[in-house]
Coordinates of C-alpha atoms in Angstrom, one line a residue:
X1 CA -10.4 -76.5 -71.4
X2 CA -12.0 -78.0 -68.2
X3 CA -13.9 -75.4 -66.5
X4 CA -16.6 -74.6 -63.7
X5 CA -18.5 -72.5 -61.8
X6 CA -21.0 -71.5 -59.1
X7 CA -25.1 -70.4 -59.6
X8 CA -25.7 -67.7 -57.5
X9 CA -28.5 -65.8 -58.1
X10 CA -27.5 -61.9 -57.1
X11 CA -31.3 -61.8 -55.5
X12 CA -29.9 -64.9 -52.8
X13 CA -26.3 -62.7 -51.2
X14 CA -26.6 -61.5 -48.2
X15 CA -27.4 -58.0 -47.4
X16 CA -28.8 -56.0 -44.6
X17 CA -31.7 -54.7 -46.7
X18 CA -33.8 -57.5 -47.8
X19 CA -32.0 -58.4 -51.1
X20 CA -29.1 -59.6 -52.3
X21 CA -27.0 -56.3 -54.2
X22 CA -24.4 -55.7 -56.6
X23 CA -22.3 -54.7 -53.4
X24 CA -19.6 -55.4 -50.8
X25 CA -21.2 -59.2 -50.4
X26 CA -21.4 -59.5 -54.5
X27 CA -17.4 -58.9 -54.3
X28 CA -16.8 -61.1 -51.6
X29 CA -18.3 -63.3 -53.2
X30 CA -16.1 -63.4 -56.9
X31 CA -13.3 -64.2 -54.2
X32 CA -14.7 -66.8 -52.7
X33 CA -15.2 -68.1 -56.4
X34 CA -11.6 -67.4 -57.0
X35 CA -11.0 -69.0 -53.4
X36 CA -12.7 -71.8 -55.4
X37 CA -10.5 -72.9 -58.3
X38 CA -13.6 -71.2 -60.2
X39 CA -13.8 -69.8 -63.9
X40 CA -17.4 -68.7 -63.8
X41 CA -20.8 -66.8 -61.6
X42 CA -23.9 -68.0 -63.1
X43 CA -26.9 -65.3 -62.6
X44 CA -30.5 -65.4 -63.0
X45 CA -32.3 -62.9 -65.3
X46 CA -31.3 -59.3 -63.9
X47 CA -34.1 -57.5 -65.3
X48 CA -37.0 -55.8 -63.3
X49 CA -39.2 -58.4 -62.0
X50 CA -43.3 -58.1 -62.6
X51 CA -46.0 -60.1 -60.9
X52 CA -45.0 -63.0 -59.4
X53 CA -41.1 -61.8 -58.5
X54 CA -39.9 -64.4 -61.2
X55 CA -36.9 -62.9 -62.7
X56 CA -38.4 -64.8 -66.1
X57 CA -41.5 -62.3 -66.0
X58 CA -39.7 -58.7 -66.8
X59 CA -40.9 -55.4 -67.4
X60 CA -38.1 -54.8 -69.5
X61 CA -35.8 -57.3 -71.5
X62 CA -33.1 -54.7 -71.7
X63 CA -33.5 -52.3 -68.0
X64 CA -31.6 -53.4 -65.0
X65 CA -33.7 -54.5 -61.8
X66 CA -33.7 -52.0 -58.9
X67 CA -33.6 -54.3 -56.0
X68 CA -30.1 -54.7 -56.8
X69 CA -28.9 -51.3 -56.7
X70 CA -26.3 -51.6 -53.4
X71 CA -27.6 -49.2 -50.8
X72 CA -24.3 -48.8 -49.0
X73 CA -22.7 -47.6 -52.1
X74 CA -25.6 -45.2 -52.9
X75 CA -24.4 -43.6 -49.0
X76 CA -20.9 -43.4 -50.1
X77 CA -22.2 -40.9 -52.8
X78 CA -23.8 -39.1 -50.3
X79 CA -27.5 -39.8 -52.0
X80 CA -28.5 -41.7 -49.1
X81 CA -27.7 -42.0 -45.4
X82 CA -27.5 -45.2 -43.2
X83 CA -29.9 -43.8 -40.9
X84 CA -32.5 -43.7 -43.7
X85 CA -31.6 -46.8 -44.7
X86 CA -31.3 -48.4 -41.7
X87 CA -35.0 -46.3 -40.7
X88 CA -37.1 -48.7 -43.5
X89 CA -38.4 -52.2 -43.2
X90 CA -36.7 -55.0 -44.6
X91 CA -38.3 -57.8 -43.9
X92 CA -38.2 -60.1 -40.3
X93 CA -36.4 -62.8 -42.2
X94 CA -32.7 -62.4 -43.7
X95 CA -33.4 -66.3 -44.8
X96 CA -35.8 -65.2 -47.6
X97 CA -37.0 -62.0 -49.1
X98 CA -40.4 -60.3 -48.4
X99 CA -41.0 -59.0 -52.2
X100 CA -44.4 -56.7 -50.7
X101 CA -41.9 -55.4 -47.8
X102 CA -39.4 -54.5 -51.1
X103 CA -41.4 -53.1 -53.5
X104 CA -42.6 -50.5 -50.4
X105 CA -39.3 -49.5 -49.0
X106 CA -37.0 -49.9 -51.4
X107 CA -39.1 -47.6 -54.1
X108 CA -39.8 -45.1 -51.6
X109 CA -35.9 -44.4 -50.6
X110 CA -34.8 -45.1 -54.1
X111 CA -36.9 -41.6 -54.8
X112 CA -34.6 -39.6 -52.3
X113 CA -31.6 -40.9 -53.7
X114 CA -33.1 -39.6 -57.1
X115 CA -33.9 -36.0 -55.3
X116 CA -29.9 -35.7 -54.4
X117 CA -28.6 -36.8 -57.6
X118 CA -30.8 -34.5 -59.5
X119 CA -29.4 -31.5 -57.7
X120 CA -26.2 -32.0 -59.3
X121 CA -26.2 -34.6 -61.8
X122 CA -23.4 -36.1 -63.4
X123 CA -22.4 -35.5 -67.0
X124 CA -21.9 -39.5 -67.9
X125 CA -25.7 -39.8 -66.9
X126 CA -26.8 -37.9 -69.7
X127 CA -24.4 -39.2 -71.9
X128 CA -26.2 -42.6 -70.2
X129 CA -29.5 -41.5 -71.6
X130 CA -28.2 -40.8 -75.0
X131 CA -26.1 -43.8 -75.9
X132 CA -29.3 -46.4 -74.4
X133 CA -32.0 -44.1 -75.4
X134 CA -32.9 -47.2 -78.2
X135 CA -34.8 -49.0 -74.8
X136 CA -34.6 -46.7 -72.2
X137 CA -36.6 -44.2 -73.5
X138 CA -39.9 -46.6 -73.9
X139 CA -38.9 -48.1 -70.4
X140 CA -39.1 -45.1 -68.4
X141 CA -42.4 -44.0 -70.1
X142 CA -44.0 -47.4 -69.7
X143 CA -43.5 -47.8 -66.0
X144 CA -43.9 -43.9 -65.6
X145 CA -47.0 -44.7 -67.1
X146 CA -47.9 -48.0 -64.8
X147 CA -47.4 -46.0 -62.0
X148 CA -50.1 -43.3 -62.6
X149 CA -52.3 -46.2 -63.5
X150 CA -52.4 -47.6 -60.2
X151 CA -49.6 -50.8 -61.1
X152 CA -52.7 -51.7 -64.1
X153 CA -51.3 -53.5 -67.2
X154 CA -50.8 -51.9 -69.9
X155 CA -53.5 -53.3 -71.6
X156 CA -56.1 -52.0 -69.2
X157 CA -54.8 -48.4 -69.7
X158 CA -56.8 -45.9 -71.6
X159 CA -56.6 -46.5 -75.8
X160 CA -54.5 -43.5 -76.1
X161 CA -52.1 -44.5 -74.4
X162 CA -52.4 -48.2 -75.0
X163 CA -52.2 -48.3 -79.1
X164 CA -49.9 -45.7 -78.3
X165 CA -51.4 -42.8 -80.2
X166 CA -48.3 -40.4 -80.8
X167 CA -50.4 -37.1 -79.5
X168 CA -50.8 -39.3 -76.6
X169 CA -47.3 -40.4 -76.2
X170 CA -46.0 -36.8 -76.6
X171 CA -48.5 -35.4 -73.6
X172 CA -47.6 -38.2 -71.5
X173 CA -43.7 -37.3 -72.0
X174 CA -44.4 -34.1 -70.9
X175 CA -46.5 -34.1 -67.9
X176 CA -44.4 -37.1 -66.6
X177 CA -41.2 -36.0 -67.5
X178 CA -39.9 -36.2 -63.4
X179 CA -41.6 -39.5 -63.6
X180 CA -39.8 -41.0 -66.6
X181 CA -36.3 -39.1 -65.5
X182 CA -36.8 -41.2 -62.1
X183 CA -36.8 -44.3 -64.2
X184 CA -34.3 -43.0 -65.7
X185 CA -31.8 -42.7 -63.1
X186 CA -32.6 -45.4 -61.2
X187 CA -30.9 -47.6 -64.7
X188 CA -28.1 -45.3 -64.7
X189 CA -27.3 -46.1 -61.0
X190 CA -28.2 -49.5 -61.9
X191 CA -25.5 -50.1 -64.8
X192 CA -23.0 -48.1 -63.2
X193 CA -22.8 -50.9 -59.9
X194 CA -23.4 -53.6 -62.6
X195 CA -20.2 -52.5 -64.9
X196 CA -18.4 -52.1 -61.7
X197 CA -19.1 -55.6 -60.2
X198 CA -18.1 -57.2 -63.4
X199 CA -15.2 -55.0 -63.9
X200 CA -14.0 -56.5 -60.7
X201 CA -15.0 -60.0 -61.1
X202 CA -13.2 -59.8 -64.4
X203 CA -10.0 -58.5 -63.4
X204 CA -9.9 -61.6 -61.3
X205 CA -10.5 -64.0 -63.7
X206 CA -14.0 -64.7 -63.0
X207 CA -16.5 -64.8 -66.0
X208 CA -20.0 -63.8 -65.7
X209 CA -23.0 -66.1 -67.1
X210 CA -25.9 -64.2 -67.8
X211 CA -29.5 -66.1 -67.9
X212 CA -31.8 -65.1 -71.5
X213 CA -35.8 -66.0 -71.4
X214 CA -36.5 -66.6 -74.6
X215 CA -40.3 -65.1 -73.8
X216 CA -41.2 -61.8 -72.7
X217 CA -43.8 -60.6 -70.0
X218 CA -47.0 -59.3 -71.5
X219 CA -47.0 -56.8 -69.2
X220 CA -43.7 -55.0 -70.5
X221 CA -42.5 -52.4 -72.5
X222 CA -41.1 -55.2 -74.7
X223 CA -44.6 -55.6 -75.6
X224 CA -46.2 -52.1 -75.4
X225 CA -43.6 -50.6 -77.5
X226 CA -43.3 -53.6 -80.3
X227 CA -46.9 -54.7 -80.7
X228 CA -46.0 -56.0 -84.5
X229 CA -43.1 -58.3 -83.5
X230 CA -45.5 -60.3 -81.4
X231 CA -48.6 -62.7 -81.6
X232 CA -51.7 -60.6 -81.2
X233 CA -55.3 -59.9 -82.1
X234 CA -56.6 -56.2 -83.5
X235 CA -57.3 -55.3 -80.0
X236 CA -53.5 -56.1 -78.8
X237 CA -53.9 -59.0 -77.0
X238 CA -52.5 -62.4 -77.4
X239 CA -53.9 -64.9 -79.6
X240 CA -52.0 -67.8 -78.0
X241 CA -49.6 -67.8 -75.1
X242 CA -46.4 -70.2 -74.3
X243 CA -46.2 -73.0 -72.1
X244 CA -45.2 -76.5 -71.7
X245 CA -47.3 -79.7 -72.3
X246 CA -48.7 -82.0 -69.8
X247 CA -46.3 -84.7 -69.1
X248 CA -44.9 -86.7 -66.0
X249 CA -43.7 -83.7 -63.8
X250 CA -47.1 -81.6 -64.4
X251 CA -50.8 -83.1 -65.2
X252 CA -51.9 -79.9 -66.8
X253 CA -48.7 -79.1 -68.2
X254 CA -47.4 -75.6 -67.4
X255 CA -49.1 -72.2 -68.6
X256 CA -46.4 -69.2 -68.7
X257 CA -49.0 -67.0 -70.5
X258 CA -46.3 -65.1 -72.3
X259 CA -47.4 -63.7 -75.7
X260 CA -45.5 -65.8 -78.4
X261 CA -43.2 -64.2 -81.1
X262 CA -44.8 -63.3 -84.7
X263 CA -41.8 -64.9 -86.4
X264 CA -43.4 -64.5 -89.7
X265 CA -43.3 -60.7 -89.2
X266 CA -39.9 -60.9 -87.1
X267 CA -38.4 -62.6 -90.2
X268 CA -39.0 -59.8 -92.6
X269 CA -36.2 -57.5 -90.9
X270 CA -34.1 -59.8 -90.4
X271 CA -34.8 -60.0 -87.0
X272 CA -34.4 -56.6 -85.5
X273 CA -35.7 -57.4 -82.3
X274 CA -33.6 -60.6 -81.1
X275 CA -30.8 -58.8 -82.5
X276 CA -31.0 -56.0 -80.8
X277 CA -31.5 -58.1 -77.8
X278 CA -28.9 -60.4 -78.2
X279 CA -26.2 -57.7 -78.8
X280 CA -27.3 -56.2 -75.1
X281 CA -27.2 -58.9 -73.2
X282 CA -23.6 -60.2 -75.0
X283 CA -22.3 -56.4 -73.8
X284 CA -23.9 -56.9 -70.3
X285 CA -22.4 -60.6 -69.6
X286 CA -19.4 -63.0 -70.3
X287 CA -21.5 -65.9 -71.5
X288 CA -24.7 -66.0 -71.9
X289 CA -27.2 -69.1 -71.5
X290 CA -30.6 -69.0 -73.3
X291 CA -33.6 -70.4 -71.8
X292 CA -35.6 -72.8 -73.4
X293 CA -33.7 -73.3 -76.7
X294 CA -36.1 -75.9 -77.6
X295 CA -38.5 -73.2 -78.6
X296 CA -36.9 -71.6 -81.2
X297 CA -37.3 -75.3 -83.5
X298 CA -41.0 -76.0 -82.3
X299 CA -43.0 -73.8 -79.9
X300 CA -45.9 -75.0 -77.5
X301 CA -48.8 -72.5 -78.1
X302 CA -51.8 -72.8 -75.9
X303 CA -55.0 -70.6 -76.5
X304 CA -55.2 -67.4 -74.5
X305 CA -58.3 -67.9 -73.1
X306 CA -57.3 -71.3 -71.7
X307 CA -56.6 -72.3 -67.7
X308 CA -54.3 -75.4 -68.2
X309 CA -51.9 -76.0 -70.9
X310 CA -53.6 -79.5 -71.9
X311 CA -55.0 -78.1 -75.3
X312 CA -51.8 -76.7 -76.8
X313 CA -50.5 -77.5 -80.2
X314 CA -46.5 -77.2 -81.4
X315 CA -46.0 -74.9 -84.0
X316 CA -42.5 -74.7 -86.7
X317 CA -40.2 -71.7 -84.8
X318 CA -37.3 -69.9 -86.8
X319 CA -34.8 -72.2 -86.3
X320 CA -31.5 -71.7 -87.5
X321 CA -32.5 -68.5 -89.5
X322 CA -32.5 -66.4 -86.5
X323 CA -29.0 -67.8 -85.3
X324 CA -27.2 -67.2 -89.0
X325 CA -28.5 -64.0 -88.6
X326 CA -27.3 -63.6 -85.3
X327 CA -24.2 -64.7 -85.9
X328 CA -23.9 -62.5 -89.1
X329 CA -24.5 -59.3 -87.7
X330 CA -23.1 -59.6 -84.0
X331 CA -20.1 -62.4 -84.5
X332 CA -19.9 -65.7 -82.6
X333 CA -20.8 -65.6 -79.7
X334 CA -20.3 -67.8 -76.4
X335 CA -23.6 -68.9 -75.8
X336 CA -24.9 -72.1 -73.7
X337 CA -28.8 -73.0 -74.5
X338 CA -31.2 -75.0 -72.2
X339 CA -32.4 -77.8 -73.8
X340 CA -33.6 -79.9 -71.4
X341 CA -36.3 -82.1 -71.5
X342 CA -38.0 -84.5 -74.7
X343 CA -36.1 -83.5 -77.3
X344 CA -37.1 -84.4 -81.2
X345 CA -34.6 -85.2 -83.6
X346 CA -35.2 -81.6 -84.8
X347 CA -34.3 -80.1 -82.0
X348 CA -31.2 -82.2 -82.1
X349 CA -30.1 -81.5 -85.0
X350 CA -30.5 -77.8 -84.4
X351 CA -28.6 -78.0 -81.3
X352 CA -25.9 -79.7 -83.4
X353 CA -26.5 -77.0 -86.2
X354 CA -25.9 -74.3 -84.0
X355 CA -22.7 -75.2 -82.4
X356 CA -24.2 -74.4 -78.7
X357 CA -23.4 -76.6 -75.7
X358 CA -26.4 -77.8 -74.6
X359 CA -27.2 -78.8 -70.5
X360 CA -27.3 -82.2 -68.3
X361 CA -28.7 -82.4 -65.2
X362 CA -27.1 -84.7 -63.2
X363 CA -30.5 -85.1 -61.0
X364 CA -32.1 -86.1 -63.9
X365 CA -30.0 -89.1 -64.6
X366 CA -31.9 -90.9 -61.5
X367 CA -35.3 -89.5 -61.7
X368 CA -37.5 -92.7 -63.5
X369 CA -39.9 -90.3 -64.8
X370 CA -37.2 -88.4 -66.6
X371 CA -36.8 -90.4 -70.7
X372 CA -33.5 -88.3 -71.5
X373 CA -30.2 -90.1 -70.6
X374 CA -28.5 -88.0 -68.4
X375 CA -26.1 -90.4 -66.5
X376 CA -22.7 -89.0 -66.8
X377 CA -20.8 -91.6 -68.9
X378 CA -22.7 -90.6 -71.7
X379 CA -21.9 -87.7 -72.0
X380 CA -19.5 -85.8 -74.7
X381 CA -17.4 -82.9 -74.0
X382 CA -19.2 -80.3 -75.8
X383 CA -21.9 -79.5 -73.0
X384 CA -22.4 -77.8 -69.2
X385 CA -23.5 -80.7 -66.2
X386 CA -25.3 -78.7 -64.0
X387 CA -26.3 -80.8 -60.5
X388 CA -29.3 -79.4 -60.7
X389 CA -30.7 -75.6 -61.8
X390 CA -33.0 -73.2 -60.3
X391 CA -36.2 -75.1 -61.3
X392 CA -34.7 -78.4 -59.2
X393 CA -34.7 -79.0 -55.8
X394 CA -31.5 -78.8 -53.9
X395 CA -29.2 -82.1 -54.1
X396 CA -30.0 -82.7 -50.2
X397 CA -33.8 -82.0 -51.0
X398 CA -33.9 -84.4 -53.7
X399 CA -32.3 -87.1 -51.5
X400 CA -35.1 -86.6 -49.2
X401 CA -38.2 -86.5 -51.5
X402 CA -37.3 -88.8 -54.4
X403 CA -38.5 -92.4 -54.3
X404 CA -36.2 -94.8 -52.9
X405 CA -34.8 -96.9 -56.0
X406 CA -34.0 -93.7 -57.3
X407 CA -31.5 -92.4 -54.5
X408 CA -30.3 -95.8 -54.4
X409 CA -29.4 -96.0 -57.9
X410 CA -27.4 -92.8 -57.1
X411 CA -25.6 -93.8 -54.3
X412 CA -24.4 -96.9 -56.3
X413 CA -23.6 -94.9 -59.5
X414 CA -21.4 -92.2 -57.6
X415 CA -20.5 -93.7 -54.5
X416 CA -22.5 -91.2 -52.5
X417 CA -21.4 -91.8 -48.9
X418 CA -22.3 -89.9 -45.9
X419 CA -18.5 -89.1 -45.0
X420 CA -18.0 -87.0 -47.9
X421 CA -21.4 -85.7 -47.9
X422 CA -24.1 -86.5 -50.9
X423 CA -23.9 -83.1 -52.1
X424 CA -20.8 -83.0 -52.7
X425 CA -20.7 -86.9 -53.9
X426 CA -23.3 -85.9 -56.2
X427 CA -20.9 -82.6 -57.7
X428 CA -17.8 -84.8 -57.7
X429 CA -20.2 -86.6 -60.1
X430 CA -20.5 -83.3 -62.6
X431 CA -16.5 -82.4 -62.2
X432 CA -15.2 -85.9 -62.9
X433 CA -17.3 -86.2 -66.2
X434 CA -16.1 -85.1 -69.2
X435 CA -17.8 -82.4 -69.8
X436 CA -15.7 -79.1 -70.8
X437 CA -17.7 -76.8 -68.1
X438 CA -19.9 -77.3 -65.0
X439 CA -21.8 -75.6 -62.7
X440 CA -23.3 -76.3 -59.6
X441 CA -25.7 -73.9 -57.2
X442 CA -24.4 -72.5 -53.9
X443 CA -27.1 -74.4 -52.1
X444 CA -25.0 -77.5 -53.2
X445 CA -21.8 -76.7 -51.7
X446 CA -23.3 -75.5 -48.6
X447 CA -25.5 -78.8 -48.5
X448 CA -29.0 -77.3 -47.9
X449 CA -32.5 -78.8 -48.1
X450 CA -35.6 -78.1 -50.1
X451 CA -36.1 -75.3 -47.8
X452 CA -32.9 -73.2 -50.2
X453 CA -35.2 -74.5 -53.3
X454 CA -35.2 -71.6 -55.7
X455 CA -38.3 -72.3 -57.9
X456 CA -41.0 -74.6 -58.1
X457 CA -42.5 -74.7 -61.5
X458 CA -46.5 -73.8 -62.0
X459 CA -47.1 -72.6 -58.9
X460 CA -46.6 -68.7 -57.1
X461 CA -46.1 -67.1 -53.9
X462 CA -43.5 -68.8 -52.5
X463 CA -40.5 -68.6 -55.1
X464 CA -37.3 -66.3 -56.0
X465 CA -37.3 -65.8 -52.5
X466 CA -34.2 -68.1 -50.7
X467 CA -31.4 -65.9 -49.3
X468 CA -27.7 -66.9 -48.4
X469 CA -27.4 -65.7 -44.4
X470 CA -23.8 -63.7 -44.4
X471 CA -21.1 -66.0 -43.3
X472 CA -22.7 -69.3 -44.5
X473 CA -20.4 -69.4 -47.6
X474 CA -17.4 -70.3 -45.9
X475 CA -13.1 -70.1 -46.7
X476 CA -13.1 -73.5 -45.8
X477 CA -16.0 -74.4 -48.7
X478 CA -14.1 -72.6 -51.1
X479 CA -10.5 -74.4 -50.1
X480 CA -12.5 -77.9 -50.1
X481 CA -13.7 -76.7 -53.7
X482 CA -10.3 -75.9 -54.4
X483 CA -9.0 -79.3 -54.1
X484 CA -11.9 -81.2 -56.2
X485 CA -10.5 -78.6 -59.3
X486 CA -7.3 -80.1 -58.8
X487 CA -8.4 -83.3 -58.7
X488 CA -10.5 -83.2 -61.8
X489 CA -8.2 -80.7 -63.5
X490 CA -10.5 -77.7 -63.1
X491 CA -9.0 -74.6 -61.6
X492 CA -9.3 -71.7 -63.3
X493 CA -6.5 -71.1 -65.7
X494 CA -6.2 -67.7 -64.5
X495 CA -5.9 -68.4 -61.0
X496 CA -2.9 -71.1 -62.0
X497 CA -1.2 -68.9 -64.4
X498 CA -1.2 -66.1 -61.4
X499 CA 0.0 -69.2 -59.1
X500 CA 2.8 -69.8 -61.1
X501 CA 3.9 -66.1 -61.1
X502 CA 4.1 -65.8 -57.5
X503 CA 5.9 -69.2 -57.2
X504 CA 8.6 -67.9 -60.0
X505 CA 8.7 -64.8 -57.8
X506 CA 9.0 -66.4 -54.6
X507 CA 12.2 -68.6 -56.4
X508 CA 13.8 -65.7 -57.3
X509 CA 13.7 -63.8 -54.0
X510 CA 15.0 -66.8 -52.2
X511 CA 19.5 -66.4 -52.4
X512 CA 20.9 -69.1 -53.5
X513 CA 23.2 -71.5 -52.0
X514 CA 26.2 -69.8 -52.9
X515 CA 24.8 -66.3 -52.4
X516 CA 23.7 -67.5 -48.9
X517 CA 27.7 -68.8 -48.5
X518 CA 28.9 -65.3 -49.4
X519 CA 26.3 -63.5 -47.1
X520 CA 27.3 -65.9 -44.2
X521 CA 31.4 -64.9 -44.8
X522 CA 30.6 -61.2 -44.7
X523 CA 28.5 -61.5 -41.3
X524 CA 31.5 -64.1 -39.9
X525 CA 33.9 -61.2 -41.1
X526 CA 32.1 -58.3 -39.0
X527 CA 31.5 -60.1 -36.4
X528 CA 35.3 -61.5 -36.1
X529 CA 35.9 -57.6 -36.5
X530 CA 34.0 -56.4 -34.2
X531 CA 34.8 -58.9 -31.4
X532 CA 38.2 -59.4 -32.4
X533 CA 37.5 -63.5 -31.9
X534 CA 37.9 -66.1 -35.2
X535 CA 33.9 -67.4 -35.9
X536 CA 33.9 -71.4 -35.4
X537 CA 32.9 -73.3 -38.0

């Protein structure tokens, strides 16, 4: 089945309180997709960003991020009022969000929210508590714990605490109990909005593709409360750290400094861990796309001490041991992996192994510094074309920063022409291919510059930040999008099959031509009745 969709990370709706939500503009915007013609909503990582903002740097692989608890519905509860919404500072530009402005406000009115609800709280949160107590009960404790250390990683806390002595752990539980509960509600609010938003964008056909790392952050209870299932020294810290080689995008290569998996020690139960994992993101999404899928045949592994990722060496990962024992103890699942970039016949052959659809980048296909083929007639229908992802520049940036011959060899390839816009020359490119699904950013279809870029790689500061404004994702988009799925034979099956219905319906309202006859006989009888005169014909 031909199918596409739209990226859209929740962080980049509109709202008027410095974030994108899982609110009103979060609905509005599964119509527009079904507008669209669309099967699918591609997210980023929805977990609670660390330092940095990145979305790929959690505190928590499994805990819902904050920031994207809606407000508005919070005042329909009655745990918040606009005014005291309305009273905080969001931020002087809806075009990007002010993460220092966030991390102030939002925390501090999230906490009187959590003083109403505990007052009278509601028997499904405990029930909450119990049934995700697996990871929420480390969760709340670790950043329960942050927080009375100043925001300090947990590796600069006090031994107790850090090697996680249990007399330590029990004290802790206790004198922060109002601490952890606050942790603790702010994940039930946050998966009751996120079951509700994809309840919705289910019931109208619209599938939700959720984003995997396959690293954790250091600094995460991931880490804290699983010190065994991960790469480190006596003293807890990491050995070596992931990255990516030097190589034609990045002199020095690119330094993530996430602590690497121990899959020696993950291997003797079977993988526990990733399992547990897998099984929470497959409840919380449709689809889900793991990151970096190149990782889990060879691994980059970069000394911990080091400041560049030039001295790294590859090391053998699990390979397809961790996916038969996925698949054994979960099911199949529909999963899309990234595997961008050099790939070694090992990595190929895993892909194949696996079964996964693997990604194309359309931008790639003219970039000279990228080796991978990516041009569209060579590809198969067994992957996802993506225009670009949230590490590329926008389609329009691209066109203005790439060298020449590049953009040139573009505008040959696709017939890019200023009437129909590059943009959306260059996603007419992804639909007409053969590939069973694709996916293009909202940036795209609204045709914005680098200035909408979502990440840059290897650097900080200035990323995760780009904002839709509200109104900018237009009806008439979504009808124009509309009309490239039926073009290229795209529209959601949903949407058509609900088409059809009301067509059928609309048939069999309309009389027939012998019903309308009969009904024009009995109105010429009245009136001849009522006027006494014979009706001309």
């Amino acid at each position: 089945m031909r199918t596409s969709g739209v990226l859209m990370p929740i962080s980049s709706l509109p709202s008027p309180y410095g974030i994108g939500t899982m609110g009103k503009e979060a609905r509005e915007f599964v119509d527009f997709l079904v507008r669209g013609g669309q099967t699918y909503w591609q997210i980023l990582p929805i977990c609670p960003t660390s330092y940095g903002d990145s979305p790929y740097q959690s505190f928590s692989s499994f805990a819902g991020n904050p920031y994207f608890i809606d407000l508005e519905m919070l005042c329909d509860e009655k745990l918040l009022t606009k005014d005291e919404c309305e009273s905080f500072d969001w931020g002087s530009n809806r075009r990007y969000v002010d993460y220092g402005v966030m991390y102030v406000s939002r925390y501090e009115l999230l906490k009187k929210a959590y003083d109403r609800f505990m007052k009278n709280a509601p028997s499904d949160f405990f029930d909450f508590c119990e049934q995700e107590a697996q990871w929420l009960d480390e969760y709340a404790l670790f950043m329960a714990l942050k927080d009375v250390n100043d925001g300090k990683a947990w590796g600069e806390w006090e031994e107790p605490l850090r090697v996680r002595k249990p007399d330590a752990l029990t004290k802790a539980r206790e004198t922060y109990k109002d601490e952890i509960m606050f942790y603790k509600v702010l994940q039930y609010l946050f998966f009751k909005q996120w079951r509700q938003l994809k309840a919705y964008a289910n019931k109208k056909g619209i599938q939700i593709i959720g984003d995997v790392p396959i690293y954790v952050a250091g600094d995460s209870a991931d880490v804290w409360a699983n010190p065994t299932q991960f790469y480190l020294d006596e003293d807890l810290n990491p050995i070596e750290v992931a990255g990516c080689p030097p190589d034609a995008f990045s002199v020095d290569g690119q330094l993530w400094g996430n602590p690497l998996f121990a899959w020696d020690e993950m291997k003797k139960d079977n993988y526990a861990w990733w399992t547990k994992r897998i099984k929470a993101m497959s409840e919380l999404y449709d689809i889900i796309r793991i990151d970096h899928f190149r990782g889990f045949d060879s691994y980059y592994a970069i000394p911990a001490k080091d400041k560049t990722a030039k001295n790294g060496e590859w090391k053998e990962g699990p390979g397809m041991a961790l996916f038969t024992q996925l698949e054994k103890k979960l099911g199949k699942l529909p999963i899309i992996v990234e595997d961008l970039g050099f790939l070694t016949p090992s990595v190929v052959r895993l892909l194949k192994d696996s079964g996964f659809p693997g990604m194309k980048v359309i931008q790639f296909a003219f970039d000279s510094r990228e080796g991978s083929n990516y041009l569209p007639h060579t590809y198969t229908p067994h992957c996802v074309v993506y225009t670009g992802t949230h590490d590329n520049d926008t389609v329009m940036g691209w066109v203005d920063t790439a060298p020449e011959h590049c953009i040139e060899f573009a505008k040959e390839y696709l017939n890019l022409t200023t009437e129909e816009g590059y943009n959306w020359g260059m996603m007419r490119g992804a639909w007409s291919s053969v590939a069973d699904m694709t996916i293009v950013p909202i940036q795209d279809i609204i045709g914005l510059g680098s200035e909408a870029r979502i990440n840059i790689p290897s650097t900080l500061g200035e990323n995760w930040k780009w904002r839709a404004r509200k109104g900018e994702v237009t009806d008439g988009m979504a009808d124009r999008l509309y009309r490239y799925m039926e073009m290229y034979g795209r529209v959601n099956a949903a949407i058509l099959e609900e088409k059809a219905k009301e067509k059928a319906a609309a048939v069999k309202a309309k009389p027939s031509r012998e019903e309308t006859v009969k009904e024009e006989a009995v109105t010429d009888a009245a009136k001849e009745k009522i006027t006494g005169n014979k009706t001309k014909k």
